Coordinates of C-alpha atoms in Angstrom, one line a residue:
X1 CA -0.2 0.2 0.2
X2 CA 1.3 3.6 -0.6
X3 CA 2.2 6.2 1.4
X4 CA -0.5 9.2 1.7
X5 CA 2.0 11.6 1.0
X6 CA 3.7 9.7 -1.8
X7 CA 4.7 11.5 -4.5
X8 CA 5.4 14.9 -2.2
X9 CA 8.7 16.1 -2.0
X10 CA 9.8 17.8 1.2
X11 CA 13.6 20.0 0.7
X12 CA 14.4 20.1 4.9
X13 CA 17.0 22.6 5.2
X14 CA 16.3 22.5 9.4
X15 CA 18.3 21.1 11.8
X16 CA 18.1 20.2 15.6
X17 CA 14.2 18.9 16.6
X18 CA 11.4 20.9 15.7
X19 CA 12.0 20.7 12.2
X20 CA 13.4 17.4 11.5
X21 CA 10.6 15.9 13.6
X22 CA 8.2 17.5 11.2
X23 CA 9.8 16.5 8.0
X24 CA 10.4 13.0 9.8
X25 CA 6.2 12.5 10.5
X26 CA 6.1 13.7 6.9
X27 CA 8.4 10.7 5.7
X28 CA 7.0 8.5 7.8
X29 CA 3.6 9.3 5.9
X30 CA 5.6 8.6 2.3
X31 CA 6.9 11.9 1.3
X32 CA 10.0 12.0 0.0
X33 CA 12.7 14.2 2.4
X34 CA 16.1 15.5 1.6
X35 CA 18.0 16.6 4.2
X36 CA 20.1 19.2 3.8
X37 CA 23.0 19.8 6.0
X38 CA 25.7 22.1 6.6
X39 CA 29.0 21.0 4.3
X40 CA 30.8 20.8 7.1
X41 CA 29.2 20.2 10.3
X42 CA 25.7 18.7 9.7
X43 CA 22.9 18.7 11.9
X44 CA 24.1 20.1 15.3
X45 CA 22.7 16.7 16.9
X46 CA 25.2 14.6 15.5
X47 CA 27.4 15.9 18.2
X48 CA 24.7 15.7 20.7
X49 CA 25.7 12.6 23.1
X50 CA 26.2 10.2 24.5
X51 CA 24.8 8.0 23.6
X52 CA 26.3 7.4 20.6
X53 CA 25.7 4.2 18.4
X54 CA 28.8 3.6 16.2
X55 CA 29.2 7.3 15.9
X56 CA 25.3 8.3 15.2
X57 CA 24.1 10.0 18.2
X58 CA 21.1 9.0 19.9
X59 CA 19.3 12.4 19.8
X60 CA 20.1 12.8 16.0
X61 CA 18.7 9.3 14.9
X62 CA 15.4 10.0 17.3
X63 CA 14.2 12.5 14.5
X64 CA 15.9 11.7 10.8
X65 CA 14.5 8.5 9.5
X66 CA 12.7 8.0 6.2
X67 CA 15.2 11.0 4.8
X68 CA 18.0 11.6 2.6
X69 CA 21.0 13.4 3.3
X70 CA 23.0 15.9 1.2
X71 CA 25.8 18.2 2.5
X72 CA 25.8 21.7 0.9
X73 CA 27.4 25.3 1.3
X74 CA 24.6 27.4 1.3
X75 CA 26.9 30.2 1.8
X76 CA 28.5 29.8 -1.9
X77 CA 26.9 30.7 -5.1
X78 CA 27.3 27.6 -6.6
X79 CA 25.4 26.0 -3.2
X80 CA 22.9 28.3 -3.8
X81 CA 22.0 27.5 -7.3
X82 CA 22.2 23.5 -6.3
X83 CA 19.5 24.7 -3.6
X84 CA 17.4 26.7 -6.2
X85 CA 17.5 23.3 -8.5
X86 CA 16.4 21.3 -5.7
X87 CA 13.5 23.8 -4.6
X88 CA 12.6 24.0 -8.3
X89 CA 11.8 20.3 -8.3
X90 CA 10.4 20.1 -4.2
X91 CA 6.8 20.9 -3.2
X92 CA 7.8 21.8 0.2
X93 CA 10.4 23.8 2.0
X94 CA 11.1 23.2 6.2
X95 CA 13.4 25.8 7.4
X96 CA 14.4 27.1 11.0
X97 CA 17.0 29.8 10.3
X98 CA 16.5 33.3 12.5
X99 CA 13.9 35.5 11.0
X100 CA 15.4 36.7 7.9
X101 CA 18.6 34.9 7.1
X102 CA 17.3 33.2 4.0
X103 CA 16.1 36.2 2.8
X104 CA 19.7 37.8 2.8
X105 CA 21.0 35.1 1.1
X106 CA 18.2 35.7 -1.5
X107 CA 16.9 32.1 -0.8
X108 CA 13.4 33.1 1.2
X109 CA 10.0 32.8 0.0
X110 CA 9.5 35.3 -2.2
X111 CA 12.7 34.6 -4.2
X112 CA 12.0 31.1 -4.3
X113 CA 8.7 31.1 -5.3
X114 CA 9.5 32.9 -8.4
X115 CA 11.1 29.6 -9.1
X116 CA 8.2 27.3 -8.0
X117 CA 5.0 29.3 -8.0
X118 CA 3.0 26.1 -6.1
X119 CA 5.7 26.2 -3.7
X120 CA 5.2 25.5 0.4
X121 CA 7.7 27.2 2.8
X122 CA 7.2 26.2 6.4
X123 CA 9.4 29.1 8.5
X124 CA 10.1 27.9 11.9
X125 CA 11.4 30.5 14.1
X126 CA 11.8 31.1 18.1
X127 CA 8.8 33.8 17.8
X128 CA 7.7 34.2 14.7
X129 CA 8.3 36.7 11.9
X130 CA 6.7 39.7 13.4
X131 CA 6.7 41.4 16.8
X132 CA 9.5 42.8 19.0
X133 CA 11.1 39.5 19.5
X134 CA 11.5 38.3 16.1
X135 CA 15.1 38.6 15.5
X136 CA 16.1 36.7 18.7
X137 CA 17.1 33.5 18.8
X138 CA 14.5 30.4 19.8
X139 CA 15.9 27.6 22.1
X140 CA 12.8 25.2 23.9
X141 CA 14.1 25.9 27.2
X142 CA 13.6 29.6 26.8
X143 CA 10.5 29.2 25.3
X144 CA 9.2 27.0 28.2
X145 CA 10.4 29.9 30.4
X146 CA 9.1 32.6 28.7
X147 CA 5.6 31.1 27.5
X148 CA 4.7 30.2 31.2
X149 CA 4.9 26.7 31.0
X150 CA 7.8 26.3 33.6
X151 CA 5.8 28.9 35.9
X152 CA 2.8 26.0 36.3
X153 CA 5.2 22.9 36.2
X154 CA 6.6 21.7 39.7
X155 CA 5.5 21.8 43.1
X156 CA 3.4 24.6 44.8
X157 CA 6.6 25.4 47.1
X158 CA 9.3 24.3 44.6
X159 CA 11.4 26.0 41.5
X160 CA 9.7 26.3 38.2
X161 CA 10.8 23.2 36.5
X162 CA 10.9 22.7 32.4
X163 CA 9.2 19.3 31.3
X164 CA 11.1 16.3 30.8
X165 CA 11.5 16.5 27.0
X166 CA 11.7 19.4 24.4
X167 CA 8.3 19.9 24.4
X168 CA 8.0 23.0 22.9
X169 CA 10.0 21.7 19.9
X170 CA 7.9 18.6 19.6
X171 CA 4.5 20.3 19.6
X172 CA 6.0 23.0 17.2
X173 CA 6.9 19.9 14.8
X174 CA 3.4 18.9 15.2
X175 CA 1.8 22.4 14.4
X176 CA 4.1 22.7 11.7
X177 CA 3.3 19.4 10.3
X178 CA -0.6 20.3 10.5
X179 CA 0.2 23.8 8.7
X180 CA 2.2 22.0 5.5
X181 CA -0.5 19.3 5.3
X182 CA -3.6 22.4 5.3
X183 CA -1.4 24.3 2.7
X184 CA -1.2 21.0 0.2
X185 CA -4.9 20.6 0.9
X186 CA -5.6 24.4 -0.4
X187 CA -3.0 23.8 -3.4
X188 CA -4.6 20.8 -4.4
X189 CA -7.9 23.5 -4.4
X190 CA -6.4 26.4 -5.9
X191 CA -2.7 25.7 -7.1
X192 CA -1.5 28.0 -4.8
X193 CA 1.5 27.9 -2.7
X194 CA 2.2 29.8 0.6
X195 CA 4.9 30.8 3.7
X196 CA 3.7 29.3 6.6
X197 CA 5.1 31.2 9.8
X198 CA 5.2 29.1 12.9
X199 CA 6.7 30.0 16.3
X200 CA 7.9 27.9 19.1
X201 CA 6.5 30.9 21.4
X202 CA 3.1 30.5 19.8
X203 CA 3.0 26.7 19.7
X204 CA 3.5 26.4 23.3
X205 CA 1.1 29.7 24.4
X206 CA -1.3 27.8 22.4
X207 CA -0.8 24.6 24.5
X208 CA -1.5 25.7 28.1
X209 CA -4.8 25.0 26.8
X210 CA -7.2 24.9 29.7
X211 CA -4.6 26.6 32.0
X212 CA -4.7 29.4 29.7
X213 CA -8.5 29.7 29.7
X214 CA -8.4 29.8 33.2
X215 CA -6.5 32.4 33.4
X216 CA -8.4 34.6 31.0
X217 CA -11.6 33.7 32.1
X218 CA -10.7 34.7 35.9
X219 CA -7.8 37.2 35.8
X220 CA -6.5 34.9 38.5
X221 CA -2.8 33.7 37.6
X222 CA -2.1 30.2 37.8
X223 CA 0.1 28.3 40.4
X224 CA 2.3 25.3 40.3
X225 CA 0.4 22.7 41.6
X226 CA 3.0 19.5 41.3
X227 CA 0.8 16.5 40.4
X228 CA -2.6 17.9 41.4
X229 CA -5.1 19.0 38.5
X230 CA -6.5 22.7 38.7
X231 CA -10.3 21.8 38.0
X232 CA -10.4 18.2 38.8
X233 CA -10.3 16.2 42.2
X234 CA -9.1 13.3 42.7
X235 CA -6.8 13.8 39.7
X236 CA -3.1 13.1 41.1
X237 CA -0.4 10.9 42.2
X238 CA -1.0 8.4 45.3
X239 CA 1.3 6.1 47.0
X240 CA 0.3 2.1 46.7
X241 CA 2.1 -0.5 49.1
X242 CA 5.0 -0.9 46.8
X243 CA 5.0 2.7 44.8
X244 CA 3.4 5.5 43.3
X245 CA 0.3 5.5 40.8
X246 CA -2.0 7.7 39.6
X247 CA -5.5 7.7 39.6
X248 CA -7.5 10.1 37.4
X249 CA -11.4 10.4 38.4
X250 CA -12.9 12.6 35.3
X251 CA -16.7 12.6 36.7
X252 CA -19.1 11.9 39.4
X253 CA -19.9 9.0 38.0
X254 CA -16.7 7.4 38.0
X255 CA -16.2 9.0 41.9
X256 CA -19.1 7.0 42.8
X257 CA -17.2 3.7 41.7
X258 CA -13.9 4.8 43.2
X259 CA -15.4 5.2 46.5
X260 CA -17.1 2.0 46.2
X261 CA -14.3 -0.3 45.4
X262 CA -12.2 1.6 48.0
X263 CA -15.0 0.2 50.5
X264 CA -16.5 3.9 50.9
X265 CA -19.6 4.2 49.3
X266 CA -20.5 7.1 51.6
X267 CA -17.9 9.1 50.3
X268 CA -19.8 9.8 47.3
X269 CA -22.6 10.6 49.1
X270 CA -21.2 13.3 51.7
X271 CA -22.4 16.8 50.4
X272 CA -18.6 17.7 50.6
X273 CA -17.7 15.4 48.0
X274 CA -21.0 14.6 46.1
X275 CA -19.9 16.9 43.1
X276 CA -16.5 17.6 41.5
X277 CA -16.5 21.3 42.5
X278 CA -17.6 20.2 46.2
X279 CA -14.4 17.6 46.0
X280 CA -12.4 20.7 44.8
X281 CA -13.8 23.3 47.5
X282 CA -13.1 20.1 50.2
X283 CA -9.7 18.8 48.6
X284 CA -7.9 19.3 52.0
X285 CA -10.5 16.8 53.6
X286 CA -10.7 14.0 50.9
X287 CA -7.5 13.4 50.0
X288 CA -5.7 12.2 53.3
X289 CA -8.7 9.7 53.2
X290 CA -7.9 8.5 49.8
X291 CA -4.2 8.4 50.4
X292 CA -4.7 5.7 53.9
X293 CA -7.1 3.6 51.4
X294 CA -4.8 3.4 48.6
X295 CA -1.6 2.7 50.7
X296 CA -3.1 -0.7 51.8
X297 CA -2.7 -2.9 48.4
X298 CA 0.2 -3.0 45.6
X299 CA 0.1 -0.9 42.4
X300 CA -0.9 -4.5 40.3
X301 CA -3.7 -5.0 43.0
X302 CA -5.2 -1.3 42.7
X303 CA -4.6 -1.2 38.7
X304 CA -6.7 -5.0 38.6
X305 CA -9.7 -3.6 40.7
X306 CA -9.7 -0.1 39.3
X307 CA -9.6 -1.2 35.8
X308 CA -12.7 -3.6 36.5
X309 CA -14.6 -0.6 37.8
X310 CA -14.0 1.4 35.0
X311 CA -11.9 4.0 37.1
X312 CA -9.0 5.5 34.8
X313 CA -5.7 4.8 36.6
X314 CA -2.0 3.5 35.9
X315 CA 1.2 3.0 37.7
X316 CA 4.1 5.6 36.8
X317 CA 6.5 3.9 34.9
X318 CA 10.3 4.2 34.2
X319 CA 10.8 4.5 30.3
X320 CA 12.5 0.8 30.4
X321 CA 9.2 -0.6 32.1
X322 CA 7.3 1.5 29.5
X323 CA 9.0 -0.2 26.7
X324 CA 8.6 -3.4 28.0
X325 CA 5.0 -3.0 28.4
X326 CA 2.8 -5.6 26.3
X327 CA 0.6 -2.7 25.1
X328 CA 3.3 -0.6 23.7
X329 CA 4.9 -3.8 21.9
X330 CA 1.5 -4.8 20.6
X331 CA 1.3 -0.9 19.1
X332 CA 4.8 -1.1 17.3
X333 CA 6.0 1.3 19.2
X334 CA 9.1 0.5 19.1
X335 CA 10.5 -0.9 15.3
X336 CA 14.1 -1.9 14.4
X337 CA 16.0 -0.6 11.3
X338 CA 18.5 -1.9 9.0
X339 CA 21.4 0.7 9.3
X340 CA 24.8 0.7 7.4
X341 CA 26.9 1.1 10.9
X342 CA 24.5 -0.3 13.4
X343 CA 23.7 -3.9 13.9
X344 CA 20.0 -3.6 15.5
X345 CA 18.6 0.2 15.4
X346 CA 15.8 0.3 17.5
X347 CA 13.7 3.5 17.4
X348 CA 10.2 4.7 18.6
X349 CA 7.7 4.0 16.5
X350 CA 5.1 6.1 14.6
X351 CA 1.8 6.6 16.7
X352 CA -0.3 7.3 13.4
X353 CA -2.4 4.2 12.2
X354 CA -3.6 4.6 8.8
X355 CA -5.7 1.3 7.5
X356 CA -5.6 2.5 3.8
X357 CA -2.0 4.1 3.5
X358 CA -0.1 3.0 6.7
X359 CA 3.1 4.2 7.9
X360 CA 6.4 2.7 7.0
X361 CA 10.0 2.6 8.0
X362 CA 11.6 3.2 4.5
X363 CA 15.0 4.4 5.1
X364 CA 17.6 4.6 8.1
X365 CA 18.4 7.9 9.4
X366 CA 20.9 8.8 7.0
X367 CA 24.4 9.3 7.7
X368 CA 26.1 12.7 7.0
X369 CA 25.9 13.5 3.5
X370 CA 25.0 9.8 2.7
X371 CA 22.9 10.6 -1.1
X372 CA 24.6 13.6 -1.7
X373 CA 26.4 12.1 -4.8
X374 CA 22.9 10.4 -5.8
X375 CA 20.8 13.5 -5.7
X376 CA 23.1 15.5 -7.5
X377 CA 23.1 13.3 -9.9
X378 CA 19.6 13.0 -10.2
X379 CA 19.7 17.0 -10.5
X380 CA 21.9 16.8 -13.6
X381 CA 25.3 17.2 -12.4
X382 CA 28.2 15.2 -13.8
X383 CA 30.6 13.3 -12.0
X384 CA 33.4 15.6 -12.6
X385 CA 31.2 18.6 -11.6
X386 CA 30.2 16.7 -8.4
X387 CA 34.0 16.2 -7.7
X388 CA 34.9 19.9 -8.3
X389 CA 32.1 21.0 -6.0
X390 CA 33.6 18.9 -3.0
X391 CA 37.1 20.0 -3.9
X392 CA 35.5 23.7 -3.7
X393 CA 33.9 22.8 -0.4
X394 CA 30.3 23.5 -2.1
X395 CA 29.2 20.0 -0.9

């Protein structure tokens, strides 16, 4: 079965995480992705380690499968000409240079659409192409700080904390992917290309969802709540006999069932706890009761009991334990790929399960410049020209 995006060519001149993560998703969906890397250093993440597997960093490997790699000097005139030729054959350019960088090189959207009028360019920056911060560099950690995310993450009396992964980059990659798919649909209808202006800051602010809405509706500045929820009770971490687990009671009916399996049906009938708003108001009274009851059995015992009762719950797993979980295995969330220098390359699978155009792991994360000669030959360059490009540090 063909991939959903088969026939779409992505020219990916981004690096690190947000852009490469976006283009990897597009590649998983069947698009041809050509990754353009700095002719000397390649993608910075190639050096972000340990861990390394035979010289390949785990960080780089996580976001670059289903791509081809070409090394290119975009500051050299001949390098720019090669880039323009590639763009003329492509559908989408993904780039995450600082705002205005490609324009200074005469490689911005306005210049490139003269070559390819139906071109879609997704431009990822820290703060967008407008506003007082448009020229500032954007890093995930800085965005987590400035967006308000860190102010609501961590314990109430502790320090602000970042999320354990580069969540602003990941979300930006997803939003960029959505923007590209929307632009492709628009082009299918009108024939028009367009530029997509995506910023890490905008994406992270958007992803504050209910916390942002709570503030906009109430004017009350949200505080850190640790593992507690601002609007729902009980919805937090509890300690079982052998470790920690999460119980997430989302409505009053679930609370009735929860109270019943705890042997305290009366809790759900008390006026202090009968509705969620009552439980939220009287949280300090309810939680100690629940903590004592849940401490009497193991995580496994509670999971069996609560699952049967239809009460959402789950143990707090380590990453190792998570990858050993039979559910994760059954969903093919660990995949193995052939690689030129790594005997067995294991990567996180795709969560996108399409029945008619399934995701395929077609290409290993490419070695630096692995496909340079092949791609240049496809563009019509003679082997002698390619040798000269190499000698002159064009590739």
